[in-house]
JSON list of N, CA and C in Angstrom, two decimals:
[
{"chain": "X", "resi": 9, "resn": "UNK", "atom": "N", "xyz": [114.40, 106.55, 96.77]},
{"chain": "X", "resi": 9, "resn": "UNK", "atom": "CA", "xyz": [114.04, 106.87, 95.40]},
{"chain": "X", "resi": 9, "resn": "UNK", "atom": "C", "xyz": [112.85, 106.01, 94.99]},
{"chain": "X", "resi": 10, "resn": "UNK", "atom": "N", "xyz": [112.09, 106.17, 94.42]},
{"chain": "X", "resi": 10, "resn": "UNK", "atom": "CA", "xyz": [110.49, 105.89, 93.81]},
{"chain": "X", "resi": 10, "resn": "UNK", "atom": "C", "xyz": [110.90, 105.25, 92.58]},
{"chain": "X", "resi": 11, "resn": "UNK", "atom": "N", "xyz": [110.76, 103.85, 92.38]},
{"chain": "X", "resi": 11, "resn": "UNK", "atom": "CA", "xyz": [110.79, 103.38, 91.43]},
{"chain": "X", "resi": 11, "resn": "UNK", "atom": "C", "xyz": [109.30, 102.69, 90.58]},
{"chain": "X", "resi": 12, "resn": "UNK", "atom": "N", "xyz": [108.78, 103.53, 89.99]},
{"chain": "X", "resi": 12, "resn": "UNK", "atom": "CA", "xyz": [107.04, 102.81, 89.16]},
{"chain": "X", "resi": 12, "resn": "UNK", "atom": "C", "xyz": [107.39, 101.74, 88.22]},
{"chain": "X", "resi": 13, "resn": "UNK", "atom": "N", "xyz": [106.67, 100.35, 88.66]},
{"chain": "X", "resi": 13, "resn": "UNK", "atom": "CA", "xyz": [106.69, 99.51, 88.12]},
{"chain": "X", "resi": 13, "resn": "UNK", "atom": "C", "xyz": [105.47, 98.86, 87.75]},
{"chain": "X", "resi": 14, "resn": "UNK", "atom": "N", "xyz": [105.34, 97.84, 87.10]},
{"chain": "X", "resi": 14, "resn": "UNK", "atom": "CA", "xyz": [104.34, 97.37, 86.01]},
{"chain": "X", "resi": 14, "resn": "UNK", "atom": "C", "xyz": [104.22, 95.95, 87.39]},
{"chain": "X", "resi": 15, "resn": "UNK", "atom": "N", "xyz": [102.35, 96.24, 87.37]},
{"chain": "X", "resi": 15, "resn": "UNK", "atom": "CA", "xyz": [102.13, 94.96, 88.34]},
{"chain": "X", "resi": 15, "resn": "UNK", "atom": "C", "xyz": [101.19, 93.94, 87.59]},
{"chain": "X", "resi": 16, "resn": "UNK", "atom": "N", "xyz": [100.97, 92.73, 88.08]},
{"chain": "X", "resi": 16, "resn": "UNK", "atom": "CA", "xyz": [99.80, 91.90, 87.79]},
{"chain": "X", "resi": 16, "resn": "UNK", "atom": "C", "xyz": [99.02, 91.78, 89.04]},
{"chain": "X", "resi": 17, "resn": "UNK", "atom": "N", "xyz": [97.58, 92.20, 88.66]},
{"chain": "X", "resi": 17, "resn": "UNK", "atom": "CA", "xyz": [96.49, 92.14, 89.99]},
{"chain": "X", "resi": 17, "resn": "UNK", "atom": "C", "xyz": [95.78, 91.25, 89.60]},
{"chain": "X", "resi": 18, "resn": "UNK", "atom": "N", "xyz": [95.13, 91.10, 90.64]},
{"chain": "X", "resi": 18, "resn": "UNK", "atom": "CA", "xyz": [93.19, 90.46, 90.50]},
{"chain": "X", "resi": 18, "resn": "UNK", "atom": "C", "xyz": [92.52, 91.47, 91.27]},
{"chain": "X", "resi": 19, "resn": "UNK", "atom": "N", "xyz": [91.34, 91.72, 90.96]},
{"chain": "X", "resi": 19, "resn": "UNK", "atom": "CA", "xyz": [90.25, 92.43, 91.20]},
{"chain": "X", "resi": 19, "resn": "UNK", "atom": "C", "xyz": [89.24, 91.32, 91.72]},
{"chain": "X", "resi": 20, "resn": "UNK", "atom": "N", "xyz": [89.07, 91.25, 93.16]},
{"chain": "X", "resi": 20, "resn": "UNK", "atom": "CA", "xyz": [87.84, 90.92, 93.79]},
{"chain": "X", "resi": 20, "resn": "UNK", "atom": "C", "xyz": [86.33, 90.98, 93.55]},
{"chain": "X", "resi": 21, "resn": "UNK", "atom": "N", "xyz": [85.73, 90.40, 93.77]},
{"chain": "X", "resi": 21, "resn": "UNK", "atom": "CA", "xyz": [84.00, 91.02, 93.32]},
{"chain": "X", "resi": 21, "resn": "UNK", "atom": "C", "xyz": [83.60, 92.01, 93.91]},
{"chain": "X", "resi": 22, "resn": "UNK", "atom": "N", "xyz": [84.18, 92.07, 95.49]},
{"chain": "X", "resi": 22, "resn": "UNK", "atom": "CA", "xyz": [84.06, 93.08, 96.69]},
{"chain": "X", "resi": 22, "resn": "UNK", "atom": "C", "xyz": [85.04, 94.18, 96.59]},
{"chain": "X", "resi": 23, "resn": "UNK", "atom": "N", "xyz": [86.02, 94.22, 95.04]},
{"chain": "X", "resi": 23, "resn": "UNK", "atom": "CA", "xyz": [86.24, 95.70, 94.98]},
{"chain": "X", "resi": 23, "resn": "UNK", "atom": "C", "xyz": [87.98, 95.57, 95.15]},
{"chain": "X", "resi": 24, "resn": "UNK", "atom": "N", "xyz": [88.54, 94.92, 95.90]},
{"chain": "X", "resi": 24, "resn": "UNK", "atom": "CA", "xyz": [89.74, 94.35, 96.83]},
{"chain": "X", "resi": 24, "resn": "UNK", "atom": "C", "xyz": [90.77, 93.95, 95.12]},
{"chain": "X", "resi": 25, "resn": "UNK", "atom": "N", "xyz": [91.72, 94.92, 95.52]},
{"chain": "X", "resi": 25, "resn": "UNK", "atom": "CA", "xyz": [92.78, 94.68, 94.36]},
{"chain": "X", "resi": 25, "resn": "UNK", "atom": "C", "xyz": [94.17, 93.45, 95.40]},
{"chain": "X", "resi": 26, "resn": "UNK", "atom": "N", "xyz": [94.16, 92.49, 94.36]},
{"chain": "X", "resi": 26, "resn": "UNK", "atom": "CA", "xyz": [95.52, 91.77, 95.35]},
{"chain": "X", "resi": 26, "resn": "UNK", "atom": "C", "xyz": [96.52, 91.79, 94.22]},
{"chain": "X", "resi": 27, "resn": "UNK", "atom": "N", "xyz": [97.53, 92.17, 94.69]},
{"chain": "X", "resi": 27, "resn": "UNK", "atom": "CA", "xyz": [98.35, 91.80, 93.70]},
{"chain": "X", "resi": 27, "resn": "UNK", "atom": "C", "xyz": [99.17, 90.97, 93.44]},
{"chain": "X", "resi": 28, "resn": "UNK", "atom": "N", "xyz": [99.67, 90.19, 91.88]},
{"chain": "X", "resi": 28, "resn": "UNK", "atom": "CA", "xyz": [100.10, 88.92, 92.08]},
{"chain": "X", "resi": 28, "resn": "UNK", "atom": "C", "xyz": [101.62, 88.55, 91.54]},
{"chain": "X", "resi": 29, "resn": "UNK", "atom": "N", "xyz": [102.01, 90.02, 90.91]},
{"chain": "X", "resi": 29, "resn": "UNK", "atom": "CA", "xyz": [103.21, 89.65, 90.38]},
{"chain": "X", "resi": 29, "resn": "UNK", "atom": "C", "xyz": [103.99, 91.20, 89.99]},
{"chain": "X", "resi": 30, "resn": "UNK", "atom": "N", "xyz": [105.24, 91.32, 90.06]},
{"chain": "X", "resi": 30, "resn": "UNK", "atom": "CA", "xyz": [105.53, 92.92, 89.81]},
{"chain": "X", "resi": 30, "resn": "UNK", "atom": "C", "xyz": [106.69, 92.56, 88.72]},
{"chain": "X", "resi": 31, "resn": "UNK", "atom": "N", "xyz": [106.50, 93.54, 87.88]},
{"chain": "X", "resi": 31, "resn": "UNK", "atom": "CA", "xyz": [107.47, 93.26, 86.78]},
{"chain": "X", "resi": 31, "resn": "UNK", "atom": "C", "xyz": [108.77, 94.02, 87.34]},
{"chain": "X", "resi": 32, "resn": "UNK", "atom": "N", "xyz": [109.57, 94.09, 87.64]},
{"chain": "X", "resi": 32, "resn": "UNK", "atom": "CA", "xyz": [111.06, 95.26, 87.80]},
{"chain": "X", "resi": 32, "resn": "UNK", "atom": "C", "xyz": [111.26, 95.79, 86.45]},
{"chain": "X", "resi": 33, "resn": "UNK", "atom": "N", "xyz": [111.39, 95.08, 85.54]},
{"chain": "X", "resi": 33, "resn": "UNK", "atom": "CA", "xyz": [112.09, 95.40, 84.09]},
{"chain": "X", "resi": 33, "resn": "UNK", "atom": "C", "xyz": [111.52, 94.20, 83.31]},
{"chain": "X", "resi": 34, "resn": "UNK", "atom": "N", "xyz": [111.72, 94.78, 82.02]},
{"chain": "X", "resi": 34, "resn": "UNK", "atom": "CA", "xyz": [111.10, 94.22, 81.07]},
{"chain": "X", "resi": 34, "resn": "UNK", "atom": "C", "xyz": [111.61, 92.35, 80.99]},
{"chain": "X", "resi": 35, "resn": "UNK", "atom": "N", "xyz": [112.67, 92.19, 81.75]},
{"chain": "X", "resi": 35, "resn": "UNK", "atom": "CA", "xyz": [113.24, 90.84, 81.81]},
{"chain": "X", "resi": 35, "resn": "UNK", "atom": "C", "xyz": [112.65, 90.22, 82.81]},
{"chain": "X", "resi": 36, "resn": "UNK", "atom": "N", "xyz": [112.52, 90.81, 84.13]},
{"chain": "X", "resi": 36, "resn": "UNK", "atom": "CA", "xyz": [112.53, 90.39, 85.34]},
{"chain": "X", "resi": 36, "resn": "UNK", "atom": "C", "xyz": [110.69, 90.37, 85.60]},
{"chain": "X", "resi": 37, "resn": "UNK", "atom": "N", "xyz": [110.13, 89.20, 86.10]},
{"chain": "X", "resi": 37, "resn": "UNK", "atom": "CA", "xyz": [108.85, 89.39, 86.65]},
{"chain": "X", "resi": 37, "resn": "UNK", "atom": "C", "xyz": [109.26, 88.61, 87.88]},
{"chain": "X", "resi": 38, "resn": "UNK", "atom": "N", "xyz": [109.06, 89.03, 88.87]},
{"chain": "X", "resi": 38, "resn": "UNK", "atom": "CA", "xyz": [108.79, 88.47, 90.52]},
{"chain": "X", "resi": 38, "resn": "UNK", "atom": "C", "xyz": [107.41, 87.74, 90.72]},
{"chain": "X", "resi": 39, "resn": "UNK", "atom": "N", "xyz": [106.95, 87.22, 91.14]},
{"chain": "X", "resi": 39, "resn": "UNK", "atom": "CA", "xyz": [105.68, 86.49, 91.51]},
{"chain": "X", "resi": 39, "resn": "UNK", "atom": "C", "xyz": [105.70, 86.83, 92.73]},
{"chain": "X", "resi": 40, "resn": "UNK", "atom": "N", "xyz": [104.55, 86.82, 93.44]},
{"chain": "X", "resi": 40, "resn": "UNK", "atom": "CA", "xyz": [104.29, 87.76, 95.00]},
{"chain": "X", "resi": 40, "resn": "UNK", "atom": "C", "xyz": [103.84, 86.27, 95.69]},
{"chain": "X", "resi": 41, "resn": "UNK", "atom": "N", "xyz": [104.81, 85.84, 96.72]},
{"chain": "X", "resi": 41, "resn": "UNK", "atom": "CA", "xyz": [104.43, 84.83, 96.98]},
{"chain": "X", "resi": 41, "resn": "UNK", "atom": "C", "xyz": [103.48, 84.87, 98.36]},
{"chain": "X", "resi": 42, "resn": "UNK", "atom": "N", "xyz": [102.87, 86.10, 98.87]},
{"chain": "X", "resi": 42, "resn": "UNK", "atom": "CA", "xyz": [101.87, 86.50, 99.78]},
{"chain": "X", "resi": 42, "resn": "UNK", "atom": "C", "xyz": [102.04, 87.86, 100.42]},
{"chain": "X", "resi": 43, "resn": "UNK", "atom": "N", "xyz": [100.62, 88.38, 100.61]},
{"chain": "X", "resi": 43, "resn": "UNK", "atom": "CA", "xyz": [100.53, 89.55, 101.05]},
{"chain": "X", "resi": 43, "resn": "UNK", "atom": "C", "xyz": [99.95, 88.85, 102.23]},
{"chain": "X", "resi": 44, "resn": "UNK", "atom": "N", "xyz": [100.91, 90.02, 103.02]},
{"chain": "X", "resi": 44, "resn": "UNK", "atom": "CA", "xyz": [101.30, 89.95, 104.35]},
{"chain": "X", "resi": 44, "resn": "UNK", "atom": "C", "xyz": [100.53, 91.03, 105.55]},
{"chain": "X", "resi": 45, "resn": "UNK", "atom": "N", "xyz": [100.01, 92.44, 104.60]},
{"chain": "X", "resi": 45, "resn": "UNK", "atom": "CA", "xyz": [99.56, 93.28, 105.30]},
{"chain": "X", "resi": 45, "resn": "UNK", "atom": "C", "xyz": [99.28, 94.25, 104.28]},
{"chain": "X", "resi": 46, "resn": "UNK", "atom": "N", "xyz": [98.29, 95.17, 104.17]},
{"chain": "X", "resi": 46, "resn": "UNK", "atom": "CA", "xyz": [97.50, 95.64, 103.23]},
{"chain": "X", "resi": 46, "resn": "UNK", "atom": "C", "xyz": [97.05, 97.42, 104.26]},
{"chain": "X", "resi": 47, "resn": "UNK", "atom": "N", "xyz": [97.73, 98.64, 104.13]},
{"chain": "X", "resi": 47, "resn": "UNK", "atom": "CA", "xyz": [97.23, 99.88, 104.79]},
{"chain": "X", "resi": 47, "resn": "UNK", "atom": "C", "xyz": [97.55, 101.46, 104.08]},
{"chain": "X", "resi": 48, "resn": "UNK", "atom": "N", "xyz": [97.05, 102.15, 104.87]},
{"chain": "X", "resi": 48, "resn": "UNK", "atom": "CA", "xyz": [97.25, 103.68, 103.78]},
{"chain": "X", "resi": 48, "resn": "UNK", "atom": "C", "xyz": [98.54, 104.01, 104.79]},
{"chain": "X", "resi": 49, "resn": "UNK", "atom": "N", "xyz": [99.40, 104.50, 104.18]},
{"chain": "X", "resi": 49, "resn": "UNK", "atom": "CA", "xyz": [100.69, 104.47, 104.38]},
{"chain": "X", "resi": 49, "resn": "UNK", "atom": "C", "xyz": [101.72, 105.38, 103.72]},
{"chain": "X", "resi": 50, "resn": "UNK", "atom": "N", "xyz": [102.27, 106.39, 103.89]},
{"chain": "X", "resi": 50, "resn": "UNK", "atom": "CA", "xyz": [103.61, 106.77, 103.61]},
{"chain": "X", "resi": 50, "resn": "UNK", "atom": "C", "xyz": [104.48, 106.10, 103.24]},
{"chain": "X", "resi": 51, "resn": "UNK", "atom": "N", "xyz": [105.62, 106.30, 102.22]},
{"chain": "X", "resi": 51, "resn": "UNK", "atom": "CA", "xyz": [106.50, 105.64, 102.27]},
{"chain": "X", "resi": 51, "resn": "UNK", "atom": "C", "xyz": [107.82, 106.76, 102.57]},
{"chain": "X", "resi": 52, "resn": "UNK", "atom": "N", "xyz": [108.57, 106.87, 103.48]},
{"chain": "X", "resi": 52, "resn": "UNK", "atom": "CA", "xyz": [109.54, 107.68, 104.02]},
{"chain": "X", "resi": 52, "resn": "UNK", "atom": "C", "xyz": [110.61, 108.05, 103.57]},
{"chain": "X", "resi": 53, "resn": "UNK", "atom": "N", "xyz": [110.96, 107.03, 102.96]},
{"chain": "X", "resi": 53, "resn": "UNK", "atom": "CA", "xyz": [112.54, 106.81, 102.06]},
{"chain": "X", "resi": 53, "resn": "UNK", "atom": "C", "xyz": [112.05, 107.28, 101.10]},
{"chain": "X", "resi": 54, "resn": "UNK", "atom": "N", "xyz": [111.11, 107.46, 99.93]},
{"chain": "X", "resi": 54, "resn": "UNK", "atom": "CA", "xyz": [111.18, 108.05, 98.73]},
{"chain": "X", "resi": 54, "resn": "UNK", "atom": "C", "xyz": [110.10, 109.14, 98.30]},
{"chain": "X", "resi": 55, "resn": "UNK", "atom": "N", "xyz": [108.88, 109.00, 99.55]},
{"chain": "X", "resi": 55, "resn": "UNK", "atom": "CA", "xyz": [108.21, 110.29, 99.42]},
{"chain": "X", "resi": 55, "resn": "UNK", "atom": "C", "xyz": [106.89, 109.78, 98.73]},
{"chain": "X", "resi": 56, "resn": "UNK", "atom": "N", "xyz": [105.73, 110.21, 99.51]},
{"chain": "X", "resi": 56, "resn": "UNK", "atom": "CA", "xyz": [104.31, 109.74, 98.79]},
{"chain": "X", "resi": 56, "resn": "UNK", "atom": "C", "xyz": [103.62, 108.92, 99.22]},
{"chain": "X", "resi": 57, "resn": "UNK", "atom": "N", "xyz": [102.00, 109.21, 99.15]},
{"chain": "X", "resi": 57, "resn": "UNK", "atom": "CA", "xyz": [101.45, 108.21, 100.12]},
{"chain": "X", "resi": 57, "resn": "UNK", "atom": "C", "xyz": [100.37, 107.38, 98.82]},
{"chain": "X", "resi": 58, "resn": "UNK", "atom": "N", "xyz": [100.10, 105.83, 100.28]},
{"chain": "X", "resi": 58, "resn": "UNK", "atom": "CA", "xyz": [98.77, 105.41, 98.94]},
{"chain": "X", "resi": 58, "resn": "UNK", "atom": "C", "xyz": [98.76, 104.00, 99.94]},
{"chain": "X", "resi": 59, "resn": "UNK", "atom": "N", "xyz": [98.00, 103.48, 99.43]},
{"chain": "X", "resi": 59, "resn": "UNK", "atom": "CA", "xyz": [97.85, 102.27, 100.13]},
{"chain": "X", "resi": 59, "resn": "UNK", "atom": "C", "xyz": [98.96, 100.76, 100.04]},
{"chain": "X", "resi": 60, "resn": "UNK", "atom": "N", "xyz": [99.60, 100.75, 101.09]},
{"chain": "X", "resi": 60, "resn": "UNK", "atom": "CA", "xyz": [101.04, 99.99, 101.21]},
{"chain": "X", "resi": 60, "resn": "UNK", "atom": "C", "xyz": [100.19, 98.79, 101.26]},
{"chain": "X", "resi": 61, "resn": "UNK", "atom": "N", "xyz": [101.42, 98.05, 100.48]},
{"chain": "X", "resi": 61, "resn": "UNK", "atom": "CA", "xyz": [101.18, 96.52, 100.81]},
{"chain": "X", "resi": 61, "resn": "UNK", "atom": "C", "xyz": [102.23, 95.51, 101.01]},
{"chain": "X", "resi": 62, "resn": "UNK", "atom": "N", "xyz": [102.28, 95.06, 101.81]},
{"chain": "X", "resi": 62, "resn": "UNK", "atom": "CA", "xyz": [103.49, 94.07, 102.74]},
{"chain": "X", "resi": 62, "resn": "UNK", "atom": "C", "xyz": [103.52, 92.88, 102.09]},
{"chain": "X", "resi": 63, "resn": "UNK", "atom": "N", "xyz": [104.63, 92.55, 100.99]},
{"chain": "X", "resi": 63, "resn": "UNK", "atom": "CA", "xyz": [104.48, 91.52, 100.42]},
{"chain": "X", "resi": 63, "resn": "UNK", "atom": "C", "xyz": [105.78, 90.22, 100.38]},
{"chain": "X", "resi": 64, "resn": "UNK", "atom": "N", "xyz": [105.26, 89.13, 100.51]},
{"chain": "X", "resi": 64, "resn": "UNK", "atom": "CA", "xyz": [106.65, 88.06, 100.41]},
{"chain": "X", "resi": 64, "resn": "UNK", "atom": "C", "xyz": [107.39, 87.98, 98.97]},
{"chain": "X", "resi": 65, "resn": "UNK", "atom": "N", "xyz": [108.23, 88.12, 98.25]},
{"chain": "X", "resi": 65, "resn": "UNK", "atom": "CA", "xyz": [108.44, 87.92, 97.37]},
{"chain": "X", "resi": 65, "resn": "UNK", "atom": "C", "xyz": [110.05, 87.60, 97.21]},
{"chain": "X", "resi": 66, "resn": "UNK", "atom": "N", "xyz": [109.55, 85.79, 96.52]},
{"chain": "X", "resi": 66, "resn": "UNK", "atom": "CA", "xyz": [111.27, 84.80, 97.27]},
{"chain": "X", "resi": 66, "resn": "UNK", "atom": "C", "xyz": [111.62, 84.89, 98.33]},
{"chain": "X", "resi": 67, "resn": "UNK", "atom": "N", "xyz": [110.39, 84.83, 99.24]},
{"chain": "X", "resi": 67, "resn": "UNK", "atom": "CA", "xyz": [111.50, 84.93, 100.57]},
{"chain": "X", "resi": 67, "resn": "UNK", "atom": "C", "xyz": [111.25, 85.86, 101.63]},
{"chain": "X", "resi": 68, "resn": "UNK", "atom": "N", "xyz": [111.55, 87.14, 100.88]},
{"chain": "X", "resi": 68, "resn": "UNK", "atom": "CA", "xyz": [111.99, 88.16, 101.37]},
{"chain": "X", "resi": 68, "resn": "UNK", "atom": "C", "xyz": [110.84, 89.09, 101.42]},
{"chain": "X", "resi": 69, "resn": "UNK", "atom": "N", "xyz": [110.63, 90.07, 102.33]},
{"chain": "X", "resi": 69, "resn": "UNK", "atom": "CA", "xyz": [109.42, 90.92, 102.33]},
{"chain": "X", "resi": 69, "resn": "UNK", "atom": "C", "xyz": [109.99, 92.05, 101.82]},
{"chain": "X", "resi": 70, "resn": "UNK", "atom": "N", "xyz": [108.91, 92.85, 100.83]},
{"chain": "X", "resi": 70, "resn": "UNK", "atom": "CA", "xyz": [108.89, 94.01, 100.35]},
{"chain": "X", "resi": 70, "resn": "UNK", "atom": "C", "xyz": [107.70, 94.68, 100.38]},
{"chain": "X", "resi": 71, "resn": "UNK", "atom": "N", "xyz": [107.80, 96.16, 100.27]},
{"chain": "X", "resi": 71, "resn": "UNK", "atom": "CA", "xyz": [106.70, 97.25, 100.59]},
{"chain": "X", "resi": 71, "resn": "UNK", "atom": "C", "xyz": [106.42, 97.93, 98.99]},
{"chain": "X", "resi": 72, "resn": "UNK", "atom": "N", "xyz": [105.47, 97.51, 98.75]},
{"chain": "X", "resi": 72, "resn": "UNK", "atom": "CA", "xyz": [104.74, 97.68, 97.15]},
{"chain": "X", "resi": 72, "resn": "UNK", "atom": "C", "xyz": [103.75, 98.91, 97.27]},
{"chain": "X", "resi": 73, "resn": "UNK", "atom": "N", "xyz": [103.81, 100.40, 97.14]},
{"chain": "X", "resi": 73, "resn": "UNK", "atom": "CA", "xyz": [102.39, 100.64, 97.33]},
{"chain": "X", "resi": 73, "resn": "UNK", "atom": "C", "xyz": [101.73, 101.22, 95.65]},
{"chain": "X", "resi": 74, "resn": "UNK", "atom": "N", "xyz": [100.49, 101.34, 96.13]},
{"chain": "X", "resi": 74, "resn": "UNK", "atom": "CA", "xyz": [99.06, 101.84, 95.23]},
{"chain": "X", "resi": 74, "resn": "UNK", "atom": "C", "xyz": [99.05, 103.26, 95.73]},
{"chain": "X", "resi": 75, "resn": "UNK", "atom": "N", "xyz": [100.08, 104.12, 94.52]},
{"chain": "X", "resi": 75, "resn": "UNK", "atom": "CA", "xyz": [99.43, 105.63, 95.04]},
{"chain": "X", "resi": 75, "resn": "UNK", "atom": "C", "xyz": [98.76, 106.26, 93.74]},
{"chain": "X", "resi": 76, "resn": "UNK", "atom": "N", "xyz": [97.03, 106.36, 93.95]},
{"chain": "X", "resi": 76, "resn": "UNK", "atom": "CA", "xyz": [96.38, 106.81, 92.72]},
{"chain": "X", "resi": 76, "resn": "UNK", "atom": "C", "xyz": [96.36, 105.57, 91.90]},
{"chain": "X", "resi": 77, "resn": "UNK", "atom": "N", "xyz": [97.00, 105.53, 90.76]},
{"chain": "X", "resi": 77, "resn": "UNK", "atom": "CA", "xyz": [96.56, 104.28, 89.80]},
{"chain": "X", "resi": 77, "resn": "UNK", "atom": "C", "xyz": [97.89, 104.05, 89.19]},
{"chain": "X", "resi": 78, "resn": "UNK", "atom": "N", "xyz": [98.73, 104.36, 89.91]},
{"chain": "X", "resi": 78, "resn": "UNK", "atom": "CA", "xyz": [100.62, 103.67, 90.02]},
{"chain": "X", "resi": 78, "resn": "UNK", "atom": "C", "xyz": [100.83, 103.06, 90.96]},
{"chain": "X", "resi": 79, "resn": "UNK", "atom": "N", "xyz": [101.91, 102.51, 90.69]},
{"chain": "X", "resi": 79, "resn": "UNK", "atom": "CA", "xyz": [102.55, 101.07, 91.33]},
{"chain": "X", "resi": 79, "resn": "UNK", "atom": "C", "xyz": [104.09, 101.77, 91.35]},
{"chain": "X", "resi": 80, "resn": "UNK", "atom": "N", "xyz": [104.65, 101.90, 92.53]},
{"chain": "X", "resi": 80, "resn": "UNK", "atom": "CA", "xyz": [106.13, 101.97, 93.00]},
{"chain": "X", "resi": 80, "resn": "UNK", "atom": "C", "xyz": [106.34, 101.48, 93.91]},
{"chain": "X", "resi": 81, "resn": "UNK", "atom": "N", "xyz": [107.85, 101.00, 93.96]},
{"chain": "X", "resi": 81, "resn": "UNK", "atom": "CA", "xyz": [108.54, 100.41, 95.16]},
{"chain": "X", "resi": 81, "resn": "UNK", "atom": "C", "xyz": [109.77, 101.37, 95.26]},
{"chain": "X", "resi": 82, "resn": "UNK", "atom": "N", "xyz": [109.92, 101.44, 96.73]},
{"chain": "X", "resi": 82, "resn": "UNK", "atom": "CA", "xyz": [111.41, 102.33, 96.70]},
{"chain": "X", "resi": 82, "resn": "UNK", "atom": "C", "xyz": [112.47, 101.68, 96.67]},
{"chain": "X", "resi": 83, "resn": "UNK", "atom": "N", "xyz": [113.49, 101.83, 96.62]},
{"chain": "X", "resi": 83, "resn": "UNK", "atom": "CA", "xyz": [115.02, 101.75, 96.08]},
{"chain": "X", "resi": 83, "resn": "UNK", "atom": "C", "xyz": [115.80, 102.24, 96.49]},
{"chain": "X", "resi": 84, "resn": "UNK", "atom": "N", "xyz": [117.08, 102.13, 96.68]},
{"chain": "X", "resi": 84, "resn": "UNK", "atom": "CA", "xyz": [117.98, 102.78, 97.64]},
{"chain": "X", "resi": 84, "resn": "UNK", "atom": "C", "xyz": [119.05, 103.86, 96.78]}
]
């Protein structure tokens, strides 16, 4: 399932969006403690493509992508 969530980026001079923090809910903000891998990508489990990004967050790695000018992560 496709869940669209609210991110914090930076914008590069060279164009390059990184992103630095993903909100889940209006309570919850995660901080992205490194991107790990950055590609155009499918996501399988919830359907839709865009540019994936492999990210640490607490710990744990998660798959964030950029499809068009939304932000979703899937969900089980």
């Amino acid at each position: 399932m496709k869940k669209y969530v609210e991110m914090i980026v930076q914008y590069t001079e060279d164009g390059q969006i990184i992103p630095l923090a993903v909100r889940w809910s209006p309570e919850q903000l995660f901080e992205i403690d490194r991107v790990l891998d950055v590609r155009q990508a499918a996501s399988l489990r919830a359907g839709g493509t865009g540019i994936r990004y492999l990210c640490r967050i607490q710990g744990k790695e998660r798959f964030i992508w950029l499809e068009e000018d939304k932000w979703f992560v899937d969900t089980k």
